[in-house]
Coordinates of C-alpha atoms in Angstrom, one line a residue:
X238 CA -71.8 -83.9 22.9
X239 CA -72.7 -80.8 25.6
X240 CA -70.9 -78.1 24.3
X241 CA -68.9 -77.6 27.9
X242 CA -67.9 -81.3 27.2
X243 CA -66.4 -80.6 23.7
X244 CA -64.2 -77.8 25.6
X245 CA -62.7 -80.6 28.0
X246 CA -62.7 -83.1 25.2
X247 CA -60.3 -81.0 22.9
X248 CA -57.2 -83.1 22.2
X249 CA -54.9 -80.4 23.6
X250 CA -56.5 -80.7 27.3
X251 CA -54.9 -83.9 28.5
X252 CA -51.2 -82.6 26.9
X253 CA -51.8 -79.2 28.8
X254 CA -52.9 -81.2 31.8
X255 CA -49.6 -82.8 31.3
X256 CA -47.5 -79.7 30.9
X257 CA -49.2 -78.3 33.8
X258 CA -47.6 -80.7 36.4
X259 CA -44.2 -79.1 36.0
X260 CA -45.0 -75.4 34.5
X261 CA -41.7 -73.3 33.0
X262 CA -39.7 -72.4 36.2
X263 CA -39.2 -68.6 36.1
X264 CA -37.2 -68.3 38.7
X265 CA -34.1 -70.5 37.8
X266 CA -30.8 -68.7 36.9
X267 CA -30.1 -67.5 33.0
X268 CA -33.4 -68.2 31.9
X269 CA -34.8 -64.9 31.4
X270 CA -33.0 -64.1 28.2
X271 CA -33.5 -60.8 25.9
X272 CA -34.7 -64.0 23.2
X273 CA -37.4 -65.3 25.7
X274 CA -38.6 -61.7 25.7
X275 CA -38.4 -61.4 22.0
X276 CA -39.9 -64.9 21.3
X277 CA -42.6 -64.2 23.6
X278 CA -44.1 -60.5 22.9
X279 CA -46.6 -59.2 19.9
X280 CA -47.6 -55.9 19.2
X281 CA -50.7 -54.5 17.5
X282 CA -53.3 -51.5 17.6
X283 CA -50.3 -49.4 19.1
X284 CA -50.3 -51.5 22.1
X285 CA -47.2 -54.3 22.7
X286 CA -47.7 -57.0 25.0
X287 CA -45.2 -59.6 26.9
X288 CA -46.1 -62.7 28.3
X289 CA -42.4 -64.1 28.9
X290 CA -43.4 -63.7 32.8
X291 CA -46.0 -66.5 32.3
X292 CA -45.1 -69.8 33.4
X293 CA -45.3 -71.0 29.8
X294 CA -42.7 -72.5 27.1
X295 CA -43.0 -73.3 23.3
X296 CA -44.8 -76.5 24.3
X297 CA -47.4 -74.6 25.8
X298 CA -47.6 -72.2 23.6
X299 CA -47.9 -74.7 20.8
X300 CA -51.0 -76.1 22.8
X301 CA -52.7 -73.1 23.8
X302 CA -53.3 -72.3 20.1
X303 CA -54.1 -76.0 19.2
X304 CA -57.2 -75.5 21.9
X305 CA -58.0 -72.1 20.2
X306 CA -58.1 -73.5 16.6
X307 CA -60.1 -76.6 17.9
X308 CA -62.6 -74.2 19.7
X309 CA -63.0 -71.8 16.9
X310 CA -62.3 -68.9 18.8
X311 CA -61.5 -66.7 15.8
X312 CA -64.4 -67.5 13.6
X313 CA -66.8 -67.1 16.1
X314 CA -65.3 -63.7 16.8
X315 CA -66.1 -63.0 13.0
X316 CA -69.4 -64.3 13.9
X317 CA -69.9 -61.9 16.6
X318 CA -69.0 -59.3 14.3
X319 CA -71.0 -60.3 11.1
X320 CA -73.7 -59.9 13.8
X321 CA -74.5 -63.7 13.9
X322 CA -76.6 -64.2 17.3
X323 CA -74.2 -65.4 19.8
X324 CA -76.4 -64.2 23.0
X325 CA -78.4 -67.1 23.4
X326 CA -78.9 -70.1 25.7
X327 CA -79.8 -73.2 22.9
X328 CA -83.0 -74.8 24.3
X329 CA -84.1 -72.2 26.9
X330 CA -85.7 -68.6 26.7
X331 CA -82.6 -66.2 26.2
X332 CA -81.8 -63.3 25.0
X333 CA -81.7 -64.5 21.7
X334 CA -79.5 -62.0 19.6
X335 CA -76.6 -60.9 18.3
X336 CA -73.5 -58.2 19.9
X337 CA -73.0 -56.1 17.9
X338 CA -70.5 -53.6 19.9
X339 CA -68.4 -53.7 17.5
X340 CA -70.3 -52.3 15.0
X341 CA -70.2 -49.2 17.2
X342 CA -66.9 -48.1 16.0
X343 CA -66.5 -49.9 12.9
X344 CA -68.1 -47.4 10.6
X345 CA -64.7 -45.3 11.6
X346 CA -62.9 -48.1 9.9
X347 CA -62.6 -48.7 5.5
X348 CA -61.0 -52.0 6.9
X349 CA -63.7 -53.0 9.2
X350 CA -66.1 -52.3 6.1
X351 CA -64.2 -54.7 4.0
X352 CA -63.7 -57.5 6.6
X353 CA -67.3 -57.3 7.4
X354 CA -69.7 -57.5 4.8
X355 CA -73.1 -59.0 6.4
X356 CA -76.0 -56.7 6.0
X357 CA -76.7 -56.2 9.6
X358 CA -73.6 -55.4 10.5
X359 CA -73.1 -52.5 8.0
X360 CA -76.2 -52.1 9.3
X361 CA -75.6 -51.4 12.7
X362 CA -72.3 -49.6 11.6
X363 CA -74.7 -46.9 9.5
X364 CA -77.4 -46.3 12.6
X365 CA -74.1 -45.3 15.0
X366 CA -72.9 -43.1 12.3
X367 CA -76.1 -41.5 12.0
X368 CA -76.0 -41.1 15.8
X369 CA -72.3 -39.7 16.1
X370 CA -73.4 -37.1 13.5
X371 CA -76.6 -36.5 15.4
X372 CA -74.5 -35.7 18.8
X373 CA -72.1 -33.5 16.5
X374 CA -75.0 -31.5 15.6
X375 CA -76.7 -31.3 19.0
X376 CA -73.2 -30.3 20.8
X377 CA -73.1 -27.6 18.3
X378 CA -76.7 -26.7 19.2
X379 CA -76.2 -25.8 22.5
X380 CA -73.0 -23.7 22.3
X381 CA -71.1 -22.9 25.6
X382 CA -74.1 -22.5 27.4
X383 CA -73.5 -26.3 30.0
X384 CA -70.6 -26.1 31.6
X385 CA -71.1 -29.7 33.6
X386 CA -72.6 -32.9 32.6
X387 CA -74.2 -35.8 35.0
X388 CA -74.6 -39.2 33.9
X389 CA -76.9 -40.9 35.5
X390 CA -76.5 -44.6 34.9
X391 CA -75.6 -48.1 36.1
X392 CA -73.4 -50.6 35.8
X393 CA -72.6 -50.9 32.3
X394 CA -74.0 -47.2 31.5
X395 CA -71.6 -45.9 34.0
X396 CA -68.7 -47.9 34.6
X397 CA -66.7 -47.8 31.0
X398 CA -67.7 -44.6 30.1
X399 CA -66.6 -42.9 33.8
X400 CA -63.1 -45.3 33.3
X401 CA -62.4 -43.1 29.8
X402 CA -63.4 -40.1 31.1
X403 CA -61.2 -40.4 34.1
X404 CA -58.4 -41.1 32.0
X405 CA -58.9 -38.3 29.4
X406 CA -59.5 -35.8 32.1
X407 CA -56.8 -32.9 32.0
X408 CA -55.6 -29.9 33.7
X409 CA -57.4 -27.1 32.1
X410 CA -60.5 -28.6 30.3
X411 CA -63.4 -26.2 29.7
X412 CA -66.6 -29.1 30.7
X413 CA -66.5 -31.5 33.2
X414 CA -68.8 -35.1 33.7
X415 CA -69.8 -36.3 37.2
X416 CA -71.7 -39.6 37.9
X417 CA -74.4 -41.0 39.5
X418 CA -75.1 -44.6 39.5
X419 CA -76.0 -45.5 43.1
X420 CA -79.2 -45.2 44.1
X421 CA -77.8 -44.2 47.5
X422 CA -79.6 -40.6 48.1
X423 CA -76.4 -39.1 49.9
X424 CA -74.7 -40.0 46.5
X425 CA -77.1 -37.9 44.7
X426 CA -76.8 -34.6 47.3
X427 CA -72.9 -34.4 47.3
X428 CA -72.9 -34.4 43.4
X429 CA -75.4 -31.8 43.1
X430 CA -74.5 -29.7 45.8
X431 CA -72.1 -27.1 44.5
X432 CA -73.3 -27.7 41.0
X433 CA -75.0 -24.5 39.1
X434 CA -78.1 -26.1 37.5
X435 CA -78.4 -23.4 35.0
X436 CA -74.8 -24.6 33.7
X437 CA -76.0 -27.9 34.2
X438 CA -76.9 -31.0 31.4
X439 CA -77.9 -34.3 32.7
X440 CA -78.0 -37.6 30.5
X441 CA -79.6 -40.5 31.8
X442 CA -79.3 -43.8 30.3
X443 CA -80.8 -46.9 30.5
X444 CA -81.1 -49.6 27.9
X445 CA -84.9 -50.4 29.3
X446 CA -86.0 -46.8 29.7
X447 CA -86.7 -48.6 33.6
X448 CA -83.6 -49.5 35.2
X449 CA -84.8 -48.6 39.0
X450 CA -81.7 -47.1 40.4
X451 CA -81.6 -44.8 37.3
X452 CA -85.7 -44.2 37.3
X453 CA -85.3 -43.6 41.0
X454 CA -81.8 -40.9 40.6
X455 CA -83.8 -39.0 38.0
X456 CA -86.7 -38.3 39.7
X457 CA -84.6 -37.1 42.7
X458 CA -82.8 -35.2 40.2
X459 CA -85.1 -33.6 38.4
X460 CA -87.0 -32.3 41.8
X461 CA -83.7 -30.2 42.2
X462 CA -84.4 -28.6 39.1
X463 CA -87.8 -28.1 39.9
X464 CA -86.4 -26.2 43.4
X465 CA -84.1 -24.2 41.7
X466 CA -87.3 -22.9 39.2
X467 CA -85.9 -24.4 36.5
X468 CA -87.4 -26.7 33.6
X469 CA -85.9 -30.5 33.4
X470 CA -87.2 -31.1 30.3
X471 CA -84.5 -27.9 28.8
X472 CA -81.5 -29.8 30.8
X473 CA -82.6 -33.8 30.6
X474 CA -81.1 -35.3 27.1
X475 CA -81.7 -39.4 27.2
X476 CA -79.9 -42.6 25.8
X477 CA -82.1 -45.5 25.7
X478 CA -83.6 -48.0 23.2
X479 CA -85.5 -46.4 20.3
X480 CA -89.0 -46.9 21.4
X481 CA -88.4 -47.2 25.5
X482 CA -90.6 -45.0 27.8
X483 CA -87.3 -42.9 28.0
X484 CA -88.0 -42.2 24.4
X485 CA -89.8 -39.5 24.8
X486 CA -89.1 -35.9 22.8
X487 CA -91.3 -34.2 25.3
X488 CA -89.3 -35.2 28.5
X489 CA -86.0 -34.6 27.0
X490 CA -83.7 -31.8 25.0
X491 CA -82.3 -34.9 22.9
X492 CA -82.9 -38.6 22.3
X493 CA -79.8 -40.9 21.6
X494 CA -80.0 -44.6 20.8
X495 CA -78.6 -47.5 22.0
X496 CA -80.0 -51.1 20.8
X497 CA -80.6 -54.6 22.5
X498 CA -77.6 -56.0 20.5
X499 CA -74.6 -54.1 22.4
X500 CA -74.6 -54.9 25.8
X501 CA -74.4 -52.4 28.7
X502 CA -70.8 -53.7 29.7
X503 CA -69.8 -53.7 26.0
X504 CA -71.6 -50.1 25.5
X505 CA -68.5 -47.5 26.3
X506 CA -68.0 -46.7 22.5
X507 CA -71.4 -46.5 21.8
X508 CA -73.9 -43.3 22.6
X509 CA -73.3 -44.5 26.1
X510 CA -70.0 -43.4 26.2
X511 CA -70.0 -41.1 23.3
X512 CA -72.6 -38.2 25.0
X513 CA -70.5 -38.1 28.0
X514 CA -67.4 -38.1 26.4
X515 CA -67.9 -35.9 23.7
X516 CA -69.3 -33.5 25.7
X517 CA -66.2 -33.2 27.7
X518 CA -63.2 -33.7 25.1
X519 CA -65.4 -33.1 21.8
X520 CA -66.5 -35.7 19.1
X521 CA -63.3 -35.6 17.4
X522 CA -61.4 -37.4 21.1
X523 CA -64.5 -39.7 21.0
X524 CA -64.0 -41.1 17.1
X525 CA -60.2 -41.5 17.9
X526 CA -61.0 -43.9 20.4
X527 CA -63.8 -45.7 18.4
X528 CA -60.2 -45.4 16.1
X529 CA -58.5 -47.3 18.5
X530 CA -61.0 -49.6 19.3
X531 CA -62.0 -50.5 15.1
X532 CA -57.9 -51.6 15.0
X533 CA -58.4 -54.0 17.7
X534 CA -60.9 -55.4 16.8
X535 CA -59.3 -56.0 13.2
X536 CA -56.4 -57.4 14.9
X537 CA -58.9 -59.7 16.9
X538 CA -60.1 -61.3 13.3
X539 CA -56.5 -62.2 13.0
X540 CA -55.0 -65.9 12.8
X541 CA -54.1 -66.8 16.4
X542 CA -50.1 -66.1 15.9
X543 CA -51.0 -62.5 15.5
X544 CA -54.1 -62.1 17.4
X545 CA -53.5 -60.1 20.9
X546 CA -56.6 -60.6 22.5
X547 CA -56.6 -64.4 21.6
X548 CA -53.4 -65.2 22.8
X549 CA -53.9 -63.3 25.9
X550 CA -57.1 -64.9 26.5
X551 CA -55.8 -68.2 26.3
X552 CA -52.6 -67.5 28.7
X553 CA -55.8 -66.5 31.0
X554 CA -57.3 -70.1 30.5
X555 CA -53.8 -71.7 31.3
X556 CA -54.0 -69.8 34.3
X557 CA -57.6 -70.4 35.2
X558 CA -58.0 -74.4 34.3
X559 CA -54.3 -75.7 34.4
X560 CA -52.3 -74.1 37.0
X561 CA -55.6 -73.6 38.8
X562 CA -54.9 -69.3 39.7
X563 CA -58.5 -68.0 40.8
X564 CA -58.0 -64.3 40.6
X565 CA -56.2 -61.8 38.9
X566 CA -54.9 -58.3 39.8
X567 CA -55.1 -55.6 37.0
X568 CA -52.6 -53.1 37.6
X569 CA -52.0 -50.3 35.6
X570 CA -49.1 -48.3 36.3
X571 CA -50.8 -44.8 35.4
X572 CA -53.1 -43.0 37.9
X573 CA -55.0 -41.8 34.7
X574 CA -56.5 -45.6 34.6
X575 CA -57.5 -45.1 38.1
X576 CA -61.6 -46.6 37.2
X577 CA -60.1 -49.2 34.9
X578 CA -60.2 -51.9 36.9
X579 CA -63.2 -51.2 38.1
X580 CA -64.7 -51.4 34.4
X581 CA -62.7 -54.5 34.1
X582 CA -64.4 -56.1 37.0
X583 CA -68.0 -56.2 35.4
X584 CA -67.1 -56.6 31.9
X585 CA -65.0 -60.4 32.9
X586 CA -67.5 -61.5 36.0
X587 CA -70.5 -60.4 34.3
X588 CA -69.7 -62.1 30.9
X589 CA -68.0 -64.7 31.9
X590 CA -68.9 -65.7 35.5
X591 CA -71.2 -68.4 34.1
X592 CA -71.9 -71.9 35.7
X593 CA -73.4 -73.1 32.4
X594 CA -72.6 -73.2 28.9
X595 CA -74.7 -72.4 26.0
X596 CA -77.0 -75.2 26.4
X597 CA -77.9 -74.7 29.7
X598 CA -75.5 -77.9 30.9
X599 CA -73.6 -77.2 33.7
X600 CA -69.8 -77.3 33.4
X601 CA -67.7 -78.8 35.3
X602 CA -64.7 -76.4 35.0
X603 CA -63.7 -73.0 36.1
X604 CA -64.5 -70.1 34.1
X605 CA -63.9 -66.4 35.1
X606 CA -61.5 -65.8 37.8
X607 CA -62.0 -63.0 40.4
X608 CA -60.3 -59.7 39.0
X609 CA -59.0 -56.6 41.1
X610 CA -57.1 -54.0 41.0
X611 CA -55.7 -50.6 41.9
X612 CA -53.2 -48.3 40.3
X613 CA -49.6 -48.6 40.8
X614 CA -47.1 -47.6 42.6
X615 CA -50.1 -47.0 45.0
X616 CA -50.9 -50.6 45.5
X617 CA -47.1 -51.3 46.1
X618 CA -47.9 -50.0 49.0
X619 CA -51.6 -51.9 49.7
X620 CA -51.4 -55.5 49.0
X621 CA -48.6 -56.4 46.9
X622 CA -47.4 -58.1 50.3
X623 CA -49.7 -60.6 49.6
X624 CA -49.1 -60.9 46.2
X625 CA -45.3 -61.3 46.5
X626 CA -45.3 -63.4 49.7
X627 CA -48.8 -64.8 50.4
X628 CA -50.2 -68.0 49.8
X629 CA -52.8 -67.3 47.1
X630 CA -50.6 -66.8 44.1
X631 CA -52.1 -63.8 42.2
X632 CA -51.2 -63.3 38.1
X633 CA -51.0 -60.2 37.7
X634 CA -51.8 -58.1 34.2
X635 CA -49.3 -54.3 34.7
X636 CA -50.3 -52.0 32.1
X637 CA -47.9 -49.0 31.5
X638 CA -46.6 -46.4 29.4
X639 CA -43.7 -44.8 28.1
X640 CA -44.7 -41.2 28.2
X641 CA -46.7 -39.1 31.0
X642 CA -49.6 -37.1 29.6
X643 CA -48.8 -33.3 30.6
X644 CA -44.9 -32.9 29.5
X645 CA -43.8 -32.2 33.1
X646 CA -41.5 -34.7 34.0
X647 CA -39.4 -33.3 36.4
X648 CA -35.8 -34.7 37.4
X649 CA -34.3 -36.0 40.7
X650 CA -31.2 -38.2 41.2
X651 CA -30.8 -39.0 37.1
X652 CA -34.0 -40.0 36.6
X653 CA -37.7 -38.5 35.8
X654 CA -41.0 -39.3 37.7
X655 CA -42.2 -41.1 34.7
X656 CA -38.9 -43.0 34.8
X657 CA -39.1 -44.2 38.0
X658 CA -42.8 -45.2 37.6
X659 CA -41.7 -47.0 34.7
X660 CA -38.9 -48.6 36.6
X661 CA -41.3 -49.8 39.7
X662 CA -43.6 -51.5 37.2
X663 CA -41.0 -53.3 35.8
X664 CA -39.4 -54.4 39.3
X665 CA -42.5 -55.8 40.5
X666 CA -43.3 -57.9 37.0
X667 CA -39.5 -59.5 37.5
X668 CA -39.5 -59.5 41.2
X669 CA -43.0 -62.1 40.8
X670 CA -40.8 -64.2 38.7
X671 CA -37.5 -64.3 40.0
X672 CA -38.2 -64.4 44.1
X673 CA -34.8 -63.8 45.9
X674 CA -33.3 -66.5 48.0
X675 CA -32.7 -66.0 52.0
X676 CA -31.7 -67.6 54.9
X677 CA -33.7 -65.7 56.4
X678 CA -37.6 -67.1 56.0
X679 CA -39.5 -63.8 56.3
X680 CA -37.3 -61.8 53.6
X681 CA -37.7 -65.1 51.5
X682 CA -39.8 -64.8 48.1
X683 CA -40.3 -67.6 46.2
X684 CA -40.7 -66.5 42.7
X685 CA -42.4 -68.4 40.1
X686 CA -45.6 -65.6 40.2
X687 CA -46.5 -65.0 36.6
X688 CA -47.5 -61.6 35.5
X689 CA -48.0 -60.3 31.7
X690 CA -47.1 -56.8 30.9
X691 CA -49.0 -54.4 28.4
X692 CA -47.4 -51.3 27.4
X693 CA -48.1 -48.3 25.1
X694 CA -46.7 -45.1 24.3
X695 CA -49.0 -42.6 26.1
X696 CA -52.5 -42.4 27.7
X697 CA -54.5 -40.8 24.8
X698 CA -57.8 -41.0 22.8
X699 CA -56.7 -44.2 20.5
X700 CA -54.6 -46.2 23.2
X701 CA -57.5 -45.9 25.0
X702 CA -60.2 -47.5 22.8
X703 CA -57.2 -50.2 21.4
X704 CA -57.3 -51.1 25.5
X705 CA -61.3 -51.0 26.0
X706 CA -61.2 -53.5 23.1
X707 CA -58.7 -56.2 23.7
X708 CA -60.1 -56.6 27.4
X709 CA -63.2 -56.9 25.8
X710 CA -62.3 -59.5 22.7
X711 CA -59.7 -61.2 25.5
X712 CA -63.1 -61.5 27.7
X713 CA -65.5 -63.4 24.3
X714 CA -62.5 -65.0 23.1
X715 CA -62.5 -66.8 26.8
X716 CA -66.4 -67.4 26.4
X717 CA -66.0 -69.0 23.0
X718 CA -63.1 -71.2 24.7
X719 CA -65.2 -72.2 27.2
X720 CA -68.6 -72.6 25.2
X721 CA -70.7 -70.5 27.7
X722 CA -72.3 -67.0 26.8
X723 CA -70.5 -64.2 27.8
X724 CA -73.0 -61.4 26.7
X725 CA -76.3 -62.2 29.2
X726 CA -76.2 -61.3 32.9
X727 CA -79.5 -63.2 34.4
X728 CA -77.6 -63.6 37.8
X729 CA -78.7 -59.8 38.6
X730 CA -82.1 -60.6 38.4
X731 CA -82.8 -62.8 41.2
X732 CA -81.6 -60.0 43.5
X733 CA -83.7 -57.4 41.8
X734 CA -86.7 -59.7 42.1
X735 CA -86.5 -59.7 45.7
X736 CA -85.3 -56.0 45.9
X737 CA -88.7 -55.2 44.6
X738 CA -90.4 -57.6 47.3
X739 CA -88.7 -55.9 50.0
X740 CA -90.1 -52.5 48.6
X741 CA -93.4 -53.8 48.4
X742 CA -93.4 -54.7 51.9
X743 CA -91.9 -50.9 52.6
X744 CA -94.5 -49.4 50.8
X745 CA -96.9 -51.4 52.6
X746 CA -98.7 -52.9 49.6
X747 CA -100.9 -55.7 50.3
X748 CA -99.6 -58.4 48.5
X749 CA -97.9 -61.4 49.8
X750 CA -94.2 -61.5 50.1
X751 CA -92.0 -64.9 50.7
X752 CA -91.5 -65.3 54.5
X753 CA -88.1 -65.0 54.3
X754 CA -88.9 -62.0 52.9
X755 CA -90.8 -60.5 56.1
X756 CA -88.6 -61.8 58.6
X757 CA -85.4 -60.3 57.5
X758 CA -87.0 -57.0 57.0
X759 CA -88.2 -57.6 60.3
X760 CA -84.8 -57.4 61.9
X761 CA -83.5 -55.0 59.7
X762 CA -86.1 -52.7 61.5
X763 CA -85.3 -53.6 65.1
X764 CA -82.4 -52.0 64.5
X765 CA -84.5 -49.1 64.5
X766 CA -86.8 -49.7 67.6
X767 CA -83.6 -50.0 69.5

């Protein structure tokens, strides 16, 4: 049986089907209770989550976790981290190998250890602790004499590690991190243009060691350097694969290492993340969120009554195959997570936006939904109209916290800012569910909009890398439902293929390009002659 098949095949399918027809009404009177939202909320890793805003009941429930027992979805997280290879198409050329992001921060963890005793794993777990004590010792090298950092990265080398940074940033802080990741040379100008290079560090990081939009921003890059009279070689440090081109002592103050079994997406709490951030905050911010993230991803071996990311992951799959919801808005209620969803973007459509499982069968369900997001109460104020009164219904995943960050909380009409922040997130989640009734048709909502809600104390080093994780177990756990291979990406390639056609032509090299190829490059340059 094609594994897709075996996903549709699990007895609890037809019963969800079933339940699916006439999903828990959230809007009828008395039936949001203080027990629904007792019965219905776990907490773990500091963070405490709510799903009684889901259109779900016990019977759901019930069957959700029947389909995540039939699928596996726990073991072959302890797969994954045993470093069992889980990267792989079965039958075709694939990456072939295991992801091993966890191992990243589970050296941090004496729990991890014991949970997760294959050799390759501890293995893995030993070369990141050689690294972390390897940045240590650099970062002590070079004293106070960088003031500013620029990564220079894409995708997965920028996007997680810029989300953290964003949210550890404070009012006061001694080094600060820019990025590059577009190869868009006015992108590259405005970072560098009121930056003192002497002051001035620069890691670039690629997983290759050829990544063109990084290749390309570093030799822009470095030309500044070369303007201002300055060496690169004394302000370049690296992370790449050990043995890359970018692997190079000569070309670069430092060398870190990443390796092919921790994906870009999945890299954040690897050196990826860790130069970046340690630079910034200092190593001892950075371990607290591999902290964070090593309790997760303990809570993620878990049986599924206890297991955050797996519950969450299956709500996510009632909403996706049963009730048929084909995005998601990610909302966190703290302007400190501003990048998050933009981190949470790639990691779900890259991993999961798959059209065949891992056999190379297509399947003939959906998998990832569209996810978005902004922070709130900003996007109160954007598209929550559509959200509330539209006709797409939207779940919606609100992240909050208790506490603001600084201590100033000032006071007007009873009630802090952090209060009424608090307060707003809370209205919308109910609002979704409850609707309100009027005879007039324009001021009518209709309720019934499920939303989850995921709250912590405070934005700090370990909430942070307990949130990086369960969005990326609740992303695999998804995969594993679904039988398709969350950690490959080959639907980048084709554009890059032809990107390098089109330059080709540009540069005027004499090989032949598809026709296709020509002609649109061809009226891209009328534009021009006009």
């Amino acid at each position: 049986m094609k594994d897709n098949e075996k996903f549709l095949s699990s007895r609890s399918i037809p019963l969800l089907h079933e339940l699916s027809k006439s999903p828990f009404n959230l809007n009828h009177e008395g039936v949001l209770t203080p027990d629904r939202f007792l019965r219905y909320s776990m907490s773990a890793a500091g963070l405490f989550y709510c799903y009684a805003l889901e259109r779900i009941d016990d019977s759901v429930i019930e069957n959700l976790r029947n389909l995540g027992e039939e699928r596996g979805i726990v073991s072959q997280m302890r797969s994954m981290q045993s470093g069992d290879v889980v990267n792989v198409i079965k039958g075709f050329p694939s990456e072939n190998r295991p992801a091993l992001h966890t191992a990243m921060r589970g050296w941090v963890s004496s729990e991890i250890s014991k949970e997760i005793q294959s050799s390759l794993a501890k293995e893995m777990m030993e070369k990141a602790k050689r690294e972390f004590y390897k940045l240590e010792s650099f970062l002590n090298s070079i004293g106070n004499n960088y003031s500013t950092l620029v990564q220079v990265g894409i995708g997965g080398s920028e996007l997680g590690p810029h989300a953290l940074y964003q949210a550890l940033s404070y009012p006061g802080q001694k080094r600060f991190v820019r990025f590059v990741s577009n190869v868009d040379p006015d992108s590259v100008t405005a970072t560098f243009s009121d930056l003192d290079l002497q002051s001035t560090l620069v890691v670039v990081v690629s997983k290759s060691g050829s990544t063109l939009e990084t290749a390309t921003n570093e030799m822009f890059i470095r030309s500044l350097f070369k303007e201002a009279n300055l060496d690169p070689n004394k302000h370049f440090i690296a992370v790449t694969n050990e043995g890359s081109p970018m692997d190079d002592p000569k070309r670069y103050l430092k060398v870190f290492y990443m390796w092919d079994c921790v994906g870009g997406r999945y890299s954040a709490t690897s050196m990826v993340g860790g130069v970046a951030l340690s630079f910034a905050f200092g190593s001892g911010i950075f371990k607290e969120i591999l902290c964070g993230a090593a309790d997760m991803d303990l809570n993620a071996l878990e049986g599924l009554p206890k297991n955050l990311p797996a519950i969450a992951a299956l709500l996510g799959i009632w909403n996706r195959n049963f009730l048929r919801y084909s995005t998601v808005a990610i909302i966190p209620y703290s302007e400190a997570l501003l990048r998050f969803p933009a981190h949470l973007q790639q990691c779900t459509m890259e991993s999961n936006g798959k059209g065949i499982d891992k056999f190379g069968d297509k399947v003939t369900f959906q998998t990832s939904p569209v996810i978005w997001g902004e922070a709130g109460t900003n996007s109160q104020h954007s598209f929550f109209q559509m959200i509330h009164q539209g006709t797409e219904i939207v779940p919606v995943e609100f992240i909050g916290f208790r506490s603001c960050r600084y201590g100033k909380d000032p006071f007007s009409e009873g009630t802090s800012s952090q209060q009424k922040l608090c307060a707003n997130l809370l209205a919308q989640a109910l609002a979704l569910a409850k609707g309100e009734k009027s005879d007039n048709p324009n001021r009518q909502f209709d309720g019934n909009r499920p939303s989850s809600l995921l709250l912590a104390d405070i934005v700090d080093a370990k909430t942070l890398g307990a949130l990086l994780a369960f969005y990326e177990h609740k992303i695999v756990f998804q995969g594993f439902c679904w039988g398709i291979n969350s950690f490959d990406q080959e639907g980048v390639s084709l554009g890059k293929r032809l990107a390098d056609s089109f330059l080709g032509k540009m540069a005027g090299n004499s090989q032949e390009v598809p026709s296709e190829v020509s002609a649109l490059l061809d009226v891209f340059d009328k534009q021009k002659r006009l």
